[in-house]
PDB file of C-alpha atoms in Angstrom:
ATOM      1  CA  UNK A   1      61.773   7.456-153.521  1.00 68.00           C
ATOM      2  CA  UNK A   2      61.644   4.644-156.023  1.00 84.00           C
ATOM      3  CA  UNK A   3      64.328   2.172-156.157  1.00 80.00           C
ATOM      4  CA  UNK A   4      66.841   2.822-159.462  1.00 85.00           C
ATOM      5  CA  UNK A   5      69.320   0.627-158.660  1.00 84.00           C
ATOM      6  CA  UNK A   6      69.462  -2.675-156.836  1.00 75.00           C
ATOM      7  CA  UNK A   7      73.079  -4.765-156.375  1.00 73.00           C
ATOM      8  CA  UNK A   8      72.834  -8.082-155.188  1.00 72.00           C
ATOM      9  CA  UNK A   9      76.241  -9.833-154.060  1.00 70.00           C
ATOM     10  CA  UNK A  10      76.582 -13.369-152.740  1.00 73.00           C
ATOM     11  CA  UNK A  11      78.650 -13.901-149.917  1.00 70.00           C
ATOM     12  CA  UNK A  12      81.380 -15.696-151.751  1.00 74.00           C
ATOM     13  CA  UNK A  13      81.529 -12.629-154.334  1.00 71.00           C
ATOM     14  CA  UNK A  14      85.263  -9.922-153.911  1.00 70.00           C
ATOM     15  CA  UNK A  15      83.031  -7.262-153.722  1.00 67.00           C
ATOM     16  CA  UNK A  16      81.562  -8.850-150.049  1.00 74.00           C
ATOM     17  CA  UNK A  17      83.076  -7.585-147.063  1.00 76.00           C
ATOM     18  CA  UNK A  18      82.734  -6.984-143.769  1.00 78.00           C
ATOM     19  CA  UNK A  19      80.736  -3.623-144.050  1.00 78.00           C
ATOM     20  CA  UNK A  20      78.603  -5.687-146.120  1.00 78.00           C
ATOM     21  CA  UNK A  21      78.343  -8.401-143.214  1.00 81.00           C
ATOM     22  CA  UNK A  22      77.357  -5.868-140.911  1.00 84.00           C
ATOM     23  CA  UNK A  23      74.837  -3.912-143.808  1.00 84.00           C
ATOM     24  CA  UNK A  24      72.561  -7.493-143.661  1.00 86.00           C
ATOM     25  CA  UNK A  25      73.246  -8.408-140.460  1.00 90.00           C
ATOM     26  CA  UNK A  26      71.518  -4.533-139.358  1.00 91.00           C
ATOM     27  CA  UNK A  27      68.686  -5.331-141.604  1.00 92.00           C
ATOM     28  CA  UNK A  28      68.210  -8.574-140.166  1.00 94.00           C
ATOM     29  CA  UNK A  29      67.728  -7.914-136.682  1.00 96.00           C
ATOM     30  CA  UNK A  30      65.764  -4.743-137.665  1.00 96.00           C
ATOM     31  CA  UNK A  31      63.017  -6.516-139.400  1.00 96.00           C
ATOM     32  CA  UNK A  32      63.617  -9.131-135.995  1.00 97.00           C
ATOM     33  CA  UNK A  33      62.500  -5.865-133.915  1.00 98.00           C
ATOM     34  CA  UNK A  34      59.751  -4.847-135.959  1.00 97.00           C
ATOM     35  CA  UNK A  35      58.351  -8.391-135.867  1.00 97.00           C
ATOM     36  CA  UNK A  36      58.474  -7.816-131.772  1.00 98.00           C
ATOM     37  CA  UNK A  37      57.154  -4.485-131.565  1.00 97.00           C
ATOM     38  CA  UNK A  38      54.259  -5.199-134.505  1.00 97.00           C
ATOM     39  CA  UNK A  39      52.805  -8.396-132.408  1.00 98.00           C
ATOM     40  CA  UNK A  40      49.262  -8.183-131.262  1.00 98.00           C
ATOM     41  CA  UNK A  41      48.997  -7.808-127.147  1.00 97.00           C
ATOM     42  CA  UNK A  42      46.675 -11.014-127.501  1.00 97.00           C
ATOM     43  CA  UNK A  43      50.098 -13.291-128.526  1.00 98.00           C
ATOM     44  CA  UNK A  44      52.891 -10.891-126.902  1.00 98.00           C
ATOM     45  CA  UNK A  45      51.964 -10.959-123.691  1.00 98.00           C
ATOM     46  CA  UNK A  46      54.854 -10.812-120.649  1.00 98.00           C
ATOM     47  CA  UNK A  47      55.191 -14.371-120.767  1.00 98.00           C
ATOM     48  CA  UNK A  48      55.876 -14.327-124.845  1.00 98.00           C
ATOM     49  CA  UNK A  49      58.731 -11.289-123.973  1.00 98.00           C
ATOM     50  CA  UNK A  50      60.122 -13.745-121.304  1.00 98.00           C
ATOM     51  CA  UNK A  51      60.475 -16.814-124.048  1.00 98.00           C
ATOM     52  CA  UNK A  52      62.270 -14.601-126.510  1.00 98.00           C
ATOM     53  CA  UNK A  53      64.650 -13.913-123.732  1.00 98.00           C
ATOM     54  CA  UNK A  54      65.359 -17.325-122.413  1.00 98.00           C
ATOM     55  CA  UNK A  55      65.596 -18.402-126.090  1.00 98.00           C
ATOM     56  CA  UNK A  56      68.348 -15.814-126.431  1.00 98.00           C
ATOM     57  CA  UNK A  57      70.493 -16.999-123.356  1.00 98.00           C
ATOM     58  CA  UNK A  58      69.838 -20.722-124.245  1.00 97.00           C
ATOM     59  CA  UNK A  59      71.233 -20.755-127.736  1.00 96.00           C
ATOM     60  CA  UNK A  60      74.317 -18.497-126.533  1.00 95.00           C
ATOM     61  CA  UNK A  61      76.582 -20.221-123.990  1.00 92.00           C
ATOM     62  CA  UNK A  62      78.121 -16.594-123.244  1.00 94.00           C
ATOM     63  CA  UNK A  63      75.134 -14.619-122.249  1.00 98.00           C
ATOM     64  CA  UNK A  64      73.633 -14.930-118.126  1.00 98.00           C
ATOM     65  CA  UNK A  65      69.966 -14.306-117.680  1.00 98.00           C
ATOM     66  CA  UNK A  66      68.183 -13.164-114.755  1.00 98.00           C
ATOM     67  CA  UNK A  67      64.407 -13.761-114.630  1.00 98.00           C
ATOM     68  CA  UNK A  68      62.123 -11.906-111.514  1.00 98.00           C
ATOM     69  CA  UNK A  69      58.512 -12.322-112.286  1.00 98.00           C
ATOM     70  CA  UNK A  70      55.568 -11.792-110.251  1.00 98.00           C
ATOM     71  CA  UNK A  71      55.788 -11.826-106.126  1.00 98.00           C
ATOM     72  CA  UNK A  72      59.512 -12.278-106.695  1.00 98.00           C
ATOM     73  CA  UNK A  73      59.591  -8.670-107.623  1.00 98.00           C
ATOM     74  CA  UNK A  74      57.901  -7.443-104.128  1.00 98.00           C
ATOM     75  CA  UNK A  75      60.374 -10.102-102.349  1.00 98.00           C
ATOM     76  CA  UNK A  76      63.158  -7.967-104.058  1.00 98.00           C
ATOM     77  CA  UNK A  77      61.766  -4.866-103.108  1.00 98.00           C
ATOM     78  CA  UNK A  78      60.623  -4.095-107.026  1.00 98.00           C
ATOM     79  CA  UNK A  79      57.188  -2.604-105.676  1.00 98.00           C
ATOM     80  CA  UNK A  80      56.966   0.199-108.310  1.00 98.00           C
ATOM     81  CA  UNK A  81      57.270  -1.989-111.395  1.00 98.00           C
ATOM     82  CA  UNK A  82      55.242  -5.085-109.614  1.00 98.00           C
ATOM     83  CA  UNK A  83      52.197  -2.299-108.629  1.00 98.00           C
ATOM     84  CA  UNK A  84      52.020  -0.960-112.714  1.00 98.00           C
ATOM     85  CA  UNK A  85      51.557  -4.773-113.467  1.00 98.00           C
ATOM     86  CA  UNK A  86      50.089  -6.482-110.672  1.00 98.00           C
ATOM     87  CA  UNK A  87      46.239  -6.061-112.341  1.00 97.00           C
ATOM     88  CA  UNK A  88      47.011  -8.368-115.069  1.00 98.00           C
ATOM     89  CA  UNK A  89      46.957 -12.759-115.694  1.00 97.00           C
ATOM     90  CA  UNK A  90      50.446 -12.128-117.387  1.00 98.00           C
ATOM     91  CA  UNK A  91      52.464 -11.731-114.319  1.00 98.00           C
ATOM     92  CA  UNK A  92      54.899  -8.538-114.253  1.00 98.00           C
ATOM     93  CA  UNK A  93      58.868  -9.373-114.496  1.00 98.00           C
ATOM     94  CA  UNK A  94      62.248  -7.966-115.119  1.00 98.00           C
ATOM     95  CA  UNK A  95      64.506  -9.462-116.957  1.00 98.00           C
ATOM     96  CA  UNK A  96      68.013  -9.029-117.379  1.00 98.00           C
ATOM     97  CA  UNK A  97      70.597 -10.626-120.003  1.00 98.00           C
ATOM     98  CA  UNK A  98      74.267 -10.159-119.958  1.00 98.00           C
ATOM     99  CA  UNK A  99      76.667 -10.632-122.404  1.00 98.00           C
ATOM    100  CA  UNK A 100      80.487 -10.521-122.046  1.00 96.00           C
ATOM    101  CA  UNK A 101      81.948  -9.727-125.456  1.00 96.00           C
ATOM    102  CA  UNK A 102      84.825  -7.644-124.355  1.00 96.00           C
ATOM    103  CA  UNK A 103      86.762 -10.407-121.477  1.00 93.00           C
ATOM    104  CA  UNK A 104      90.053  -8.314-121.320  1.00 95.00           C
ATOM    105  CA  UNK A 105      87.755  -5.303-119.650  1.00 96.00           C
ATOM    106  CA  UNK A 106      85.288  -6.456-117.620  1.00 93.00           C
ATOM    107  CA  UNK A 107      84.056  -3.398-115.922  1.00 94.00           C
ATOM    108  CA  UNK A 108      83.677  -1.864-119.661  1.00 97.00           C
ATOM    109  CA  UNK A 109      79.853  -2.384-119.098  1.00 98.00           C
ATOM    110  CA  UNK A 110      77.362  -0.760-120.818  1.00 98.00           C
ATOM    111  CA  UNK A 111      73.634  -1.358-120.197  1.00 98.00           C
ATOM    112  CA  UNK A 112      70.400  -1.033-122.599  1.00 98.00           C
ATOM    113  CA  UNK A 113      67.067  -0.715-120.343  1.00 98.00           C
ATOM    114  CA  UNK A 114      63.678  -0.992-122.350  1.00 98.00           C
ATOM    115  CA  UNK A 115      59.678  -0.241-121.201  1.00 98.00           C
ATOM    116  CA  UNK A 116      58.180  -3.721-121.903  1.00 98.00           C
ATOM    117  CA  UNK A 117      54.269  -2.555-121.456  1.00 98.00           C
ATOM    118  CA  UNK A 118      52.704  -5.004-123.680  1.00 98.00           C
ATOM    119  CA  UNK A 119      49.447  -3.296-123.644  1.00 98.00           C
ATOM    120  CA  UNK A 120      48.594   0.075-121.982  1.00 98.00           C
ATOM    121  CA  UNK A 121      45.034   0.288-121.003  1.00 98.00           C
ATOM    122  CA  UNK A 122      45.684   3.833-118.486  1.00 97.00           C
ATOM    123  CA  UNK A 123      44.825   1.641-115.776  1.00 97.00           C
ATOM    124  CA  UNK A 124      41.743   2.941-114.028  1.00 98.00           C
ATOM    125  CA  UNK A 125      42.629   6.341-115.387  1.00 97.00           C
ATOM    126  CA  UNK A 126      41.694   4.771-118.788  1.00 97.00           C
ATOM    127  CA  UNK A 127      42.723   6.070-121.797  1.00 96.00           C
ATOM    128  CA  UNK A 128      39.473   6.991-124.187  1.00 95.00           C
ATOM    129  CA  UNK A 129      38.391   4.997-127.617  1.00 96.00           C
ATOM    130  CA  UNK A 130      41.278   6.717-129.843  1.00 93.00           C
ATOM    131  CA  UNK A 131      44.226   6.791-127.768  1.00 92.00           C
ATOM    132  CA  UNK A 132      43.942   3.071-126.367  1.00 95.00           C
ATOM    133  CA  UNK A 133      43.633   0.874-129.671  1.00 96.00           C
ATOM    134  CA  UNK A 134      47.604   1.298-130.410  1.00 95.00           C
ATOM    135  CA  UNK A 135      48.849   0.414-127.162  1.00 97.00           C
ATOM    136  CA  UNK A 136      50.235  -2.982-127.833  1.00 97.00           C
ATOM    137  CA  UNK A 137      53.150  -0.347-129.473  1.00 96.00           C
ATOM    138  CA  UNK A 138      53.975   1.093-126.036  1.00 97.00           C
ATOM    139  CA  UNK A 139      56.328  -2.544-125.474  1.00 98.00           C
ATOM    140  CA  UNK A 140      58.745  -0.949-128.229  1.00 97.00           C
ATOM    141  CA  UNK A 141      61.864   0.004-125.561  1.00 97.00           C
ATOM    142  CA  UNK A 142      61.842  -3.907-124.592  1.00 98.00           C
ATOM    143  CA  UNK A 143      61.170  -5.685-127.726  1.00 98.00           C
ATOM    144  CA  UNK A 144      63.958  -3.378-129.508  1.00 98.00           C
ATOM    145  CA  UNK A 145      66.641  -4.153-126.257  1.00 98.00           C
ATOM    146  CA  UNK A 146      65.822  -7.064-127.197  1.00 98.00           C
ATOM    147  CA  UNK A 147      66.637  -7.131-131.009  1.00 98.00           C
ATOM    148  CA  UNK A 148      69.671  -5.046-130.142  1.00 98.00           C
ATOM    149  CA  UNK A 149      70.987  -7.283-127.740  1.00 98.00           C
ATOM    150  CA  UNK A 150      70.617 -10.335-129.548  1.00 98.00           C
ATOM    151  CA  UNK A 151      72.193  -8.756-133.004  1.00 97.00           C
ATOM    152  CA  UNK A 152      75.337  -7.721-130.498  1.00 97.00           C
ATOM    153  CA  UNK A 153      75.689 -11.664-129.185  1.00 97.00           C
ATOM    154  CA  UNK A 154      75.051 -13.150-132.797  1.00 95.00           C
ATOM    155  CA  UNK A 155      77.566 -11.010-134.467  1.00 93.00           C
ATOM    156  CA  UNK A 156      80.157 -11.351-131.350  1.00 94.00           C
ATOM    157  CA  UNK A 157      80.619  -7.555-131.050  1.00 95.00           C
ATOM    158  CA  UNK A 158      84.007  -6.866-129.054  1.00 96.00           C
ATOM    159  CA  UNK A 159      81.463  -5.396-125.808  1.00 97.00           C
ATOM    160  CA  UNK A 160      80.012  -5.982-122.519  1.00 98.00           C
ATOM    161  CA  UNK A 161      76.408  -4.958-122.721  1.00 98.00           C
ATOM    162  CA  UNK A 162      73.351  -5.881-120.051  1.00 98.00           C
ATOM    163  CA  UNK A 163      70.035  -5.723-121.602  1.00 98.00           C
ATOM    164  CA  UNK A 164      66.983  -5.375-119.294  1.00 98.00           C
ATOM    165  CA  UNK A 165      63.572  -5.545-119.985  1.00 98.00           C
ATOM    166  CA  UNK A 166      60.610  -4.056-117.879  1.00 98.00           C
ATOM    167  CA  UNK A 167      57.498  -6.228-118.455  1.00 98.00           C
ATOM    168  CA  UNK A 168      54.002  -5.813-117.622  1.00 98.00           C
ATOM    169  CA  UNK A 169      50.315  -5.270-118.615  1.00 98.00           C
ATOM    170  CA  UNK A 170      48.435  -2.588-117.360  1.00 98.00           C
ATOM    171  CA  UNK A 171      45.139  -3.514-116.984  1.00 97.00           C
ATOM    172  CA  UNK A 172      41.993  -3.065-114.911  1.00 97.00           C
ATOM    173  CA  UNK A 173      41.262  -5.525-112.643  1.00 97.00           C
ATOM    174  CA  UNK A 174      40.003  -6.300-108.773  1.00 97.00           C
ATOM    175  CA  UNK A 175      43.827  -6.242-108.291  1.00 97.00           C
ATOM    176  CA  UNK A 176      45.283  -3.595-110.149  1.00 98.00           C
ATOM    177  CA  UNK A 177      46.670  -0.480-109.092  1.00 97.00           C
ATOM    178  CA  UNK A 178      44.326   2.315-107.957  1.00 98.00           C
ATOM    179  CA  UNK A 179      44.475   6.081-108.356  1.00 97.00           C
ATOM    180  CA  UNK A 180      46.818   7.620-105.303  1.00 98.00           C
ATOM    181  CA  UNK A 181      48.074   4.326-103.783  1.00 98.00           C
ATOM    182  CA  UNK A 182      51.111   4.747-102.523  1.00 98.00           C
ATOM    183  CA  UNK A 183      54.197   2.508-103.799  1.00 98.00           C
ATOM    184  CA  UNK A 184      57.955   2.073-102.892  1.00 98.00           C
ATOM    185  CA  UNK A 185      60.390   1.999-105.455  1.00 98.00           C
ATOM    186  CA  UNK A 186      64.063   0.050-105.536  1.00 98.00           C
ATOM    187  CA  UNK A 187      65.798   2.952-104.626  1.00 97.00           C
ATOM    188  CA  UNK A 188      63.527   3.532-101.806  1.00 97.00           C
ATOM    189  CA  UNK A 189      61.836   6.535-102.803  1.00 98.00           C
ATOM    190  CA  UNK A 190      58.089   6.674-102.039  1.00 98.00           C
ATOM    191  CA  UNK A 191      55.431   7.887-105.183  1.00 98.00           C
ATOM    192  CA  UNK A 192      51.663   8.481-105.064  1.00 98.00           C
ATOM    193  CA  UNK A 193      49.891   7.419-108.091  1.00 98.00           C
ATOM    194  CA  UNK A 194      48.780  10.754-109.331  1.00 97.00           C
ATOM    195  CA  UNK A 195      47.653   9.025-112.746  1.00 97.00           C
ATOM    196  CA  UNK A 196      47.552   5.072-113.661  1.00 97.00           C
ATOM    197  CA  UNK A 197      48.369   6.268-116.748  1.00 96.00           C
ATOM    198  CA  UNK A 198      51.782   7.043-116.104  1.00 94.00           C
ATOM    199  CA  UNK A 199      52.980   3.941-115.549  1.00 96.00           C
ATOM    200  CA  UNK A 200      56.151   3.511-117.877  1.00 95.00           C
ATOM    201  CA  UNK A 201      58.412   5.945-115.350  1.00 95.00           C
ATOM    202  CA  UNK A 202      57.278   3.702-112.423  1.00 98.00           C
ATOM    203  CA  UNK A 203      58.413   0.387-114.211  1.00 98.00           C
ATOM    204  CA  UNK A 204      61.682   2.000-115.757  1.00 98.00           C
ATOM    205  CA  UNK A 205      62.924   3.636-112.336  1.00 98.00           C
ATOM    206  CA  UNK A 206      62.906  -0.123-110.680  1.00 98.00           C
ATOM    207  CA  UNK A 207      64.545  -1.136-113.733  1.00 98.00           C
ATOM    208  CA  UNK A 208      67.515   1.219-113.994  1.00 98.00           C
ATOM    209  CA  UNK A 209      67.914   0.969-110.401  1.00 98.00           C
ATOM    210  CA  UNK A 210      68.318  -2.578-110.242  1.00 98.00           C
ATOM    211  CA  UNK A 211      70.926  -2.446-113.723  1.00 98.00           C
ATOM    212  CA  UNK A 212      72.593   0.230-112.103  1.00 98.00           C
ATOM    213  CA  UNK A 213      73.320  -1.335-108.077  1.00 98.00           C
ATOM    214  CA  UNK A 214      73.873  -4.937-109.547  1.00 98.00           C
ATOM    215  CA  UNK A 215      75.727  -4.309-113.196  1.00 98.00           C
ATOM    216  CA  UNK A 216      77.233  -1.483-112.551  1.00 97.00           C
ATOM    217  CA  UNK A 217      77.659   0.242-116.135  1.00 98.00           C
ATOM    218  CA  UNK A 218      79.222   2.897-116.659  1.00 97.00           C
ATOM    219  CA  UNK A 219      76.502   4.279-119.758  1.00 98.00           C
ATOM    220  CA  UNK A 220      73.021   3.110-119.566  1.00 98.00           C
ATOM    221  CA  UNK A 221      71.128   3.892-122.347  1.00 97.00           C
ATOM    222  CA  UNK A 222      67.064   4.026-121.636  1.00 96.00           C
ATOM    223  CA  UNK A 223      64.797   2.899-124.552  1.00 95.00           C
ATOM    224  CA  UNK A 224      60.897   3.576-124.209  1.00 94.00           C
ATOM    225  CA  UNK A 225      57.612   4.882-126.350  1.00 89.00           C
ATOM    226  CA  UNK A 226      57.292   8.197-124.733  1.00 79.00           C
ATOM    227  CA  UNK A 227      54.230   9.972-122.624  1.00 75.00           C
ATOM    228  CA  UNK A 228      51.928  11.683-124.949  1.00 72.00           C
ATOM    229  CA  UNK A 229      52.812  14.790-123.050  1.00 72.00           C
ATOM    230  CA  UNK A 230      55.843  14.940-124.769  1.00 75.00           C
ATOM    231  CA  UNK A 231      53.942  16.627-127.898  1.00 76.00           C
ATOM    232  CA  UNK A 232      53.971  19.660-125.462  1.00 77.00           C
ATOM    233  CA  UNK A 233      57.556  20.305-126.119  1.00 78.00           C
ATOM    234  CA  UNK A 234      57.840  18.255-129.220  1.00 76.00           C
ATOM    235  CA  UNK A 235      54.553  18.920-131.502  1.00 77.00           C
ATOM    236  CA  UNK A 236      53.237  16.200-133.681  1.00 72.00           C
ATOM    237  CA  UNK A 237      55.802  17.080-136.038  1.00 64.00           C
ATOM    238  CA  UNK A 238      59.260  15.884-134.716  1.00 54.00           C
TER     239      UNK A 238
END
């Protein structure tokens, strides 16, 4: 639809008001997201996702972060998201950022929890010349908790929100995660690797478990690029 009317108002201008505040201030970290999600696996790595969270928690004095990356996730009993990324040079982590906007509730917490795979090979189940060339997309749950969270610190919404962040590369390596190992998750639940291809529900359970025993929220909302399997119920279309 072509554009047949553009208003431009400056922020000193009547007409300028809070709705309009929060109009830019949507764009802004929107296009922040995109710029996330749209980065090439060879620059946003799980390292790159980590610096765009510390840079977060350094330049606001209100928001925690919690950073477990590499063996410190099998030391913390995070087997099922360490074994998806374990194959890779950019070491597998979970990071968490918390942000306490609403101080006269504190157990008000809500929690955003995003599938950080910064590139999706299928593992040793390998996804075919077609399907694999895209994958640098499948980090989209993290990089927009991470755009969501930081637009909810820089605007000072009234809420208490913990963002966490799922990071790995699944990759084929002399290390990486084989077709039916068997891996213990957070909860404590044992899973056989049916497929290496399925690796964002192994990452996200250890994820949401963690949020959920250590933040306790009472609404987590789960952010992820979906299986392709989902076309079964959902068609191309939707």
């Amino acid at each position: 639809t072509p554009i047949r009317r553009l208003v431009i108002v400056q922020k000193d201008h009547p007409g300028f008001d809070d709705e309009s505040n929060f109009i830019i201030n949507s764009v802004k970290y929107t296009l922040y997201t995109r710029e996330i999600n749209n980065e090439r696996a060879n620059v946003a790595n799980t390292l790159f996702m980590i610096d765009l969270c510390k840079k977060i928690a350094e330049k606001n004095k209100n928001v925690h972060i919690e950073i477990i990356v590499g063996e410190q996730l099998v030391e913390k009993g995070l087997h099922s998201l360490y074994g998806v990324g374990k194959g890779s040079d950019s070491p597998p982590a979970l990071v968490v950022l918390s942000y306490k906007g609403n101080t006269a509730n504190a157990e008000d917490v809500y929690a955003i929890v995003g599938k950080g795979v910064c590139f999706d090979t299928g593992g040793y189940n390998i996804k075919p010349t077609g399907s694999m060339e895209t994958m640098y997309f499948d980090k989209c749950g993290a990089g927009s908790v991470i755009g969501a969270f930081r637009g909810v610190v820089e605007m000072g919404l009234k809420i208490n929100l913990v963002a966490a962040v799922c990071l790995v590369e699944n990759s084929i390596s002399d290390t990486a995660q084989m077709p039916l190992d068997i891996v213990k998750t957070y909860k404590g639940l044992t899973v056989e690797i049916g497929n290496t291809d399925a690796e964002g529900r192994l990452i996200l359970c250890d994820g949401l478990s963690w949020v959920q025993k250590h933040y306790k929220p009472h609404t987590i909302f789960d952010i992820c690029t979906l299986t392709g399997a989902i076309t079964v119920s959902y068609t191309h279309l939707t």
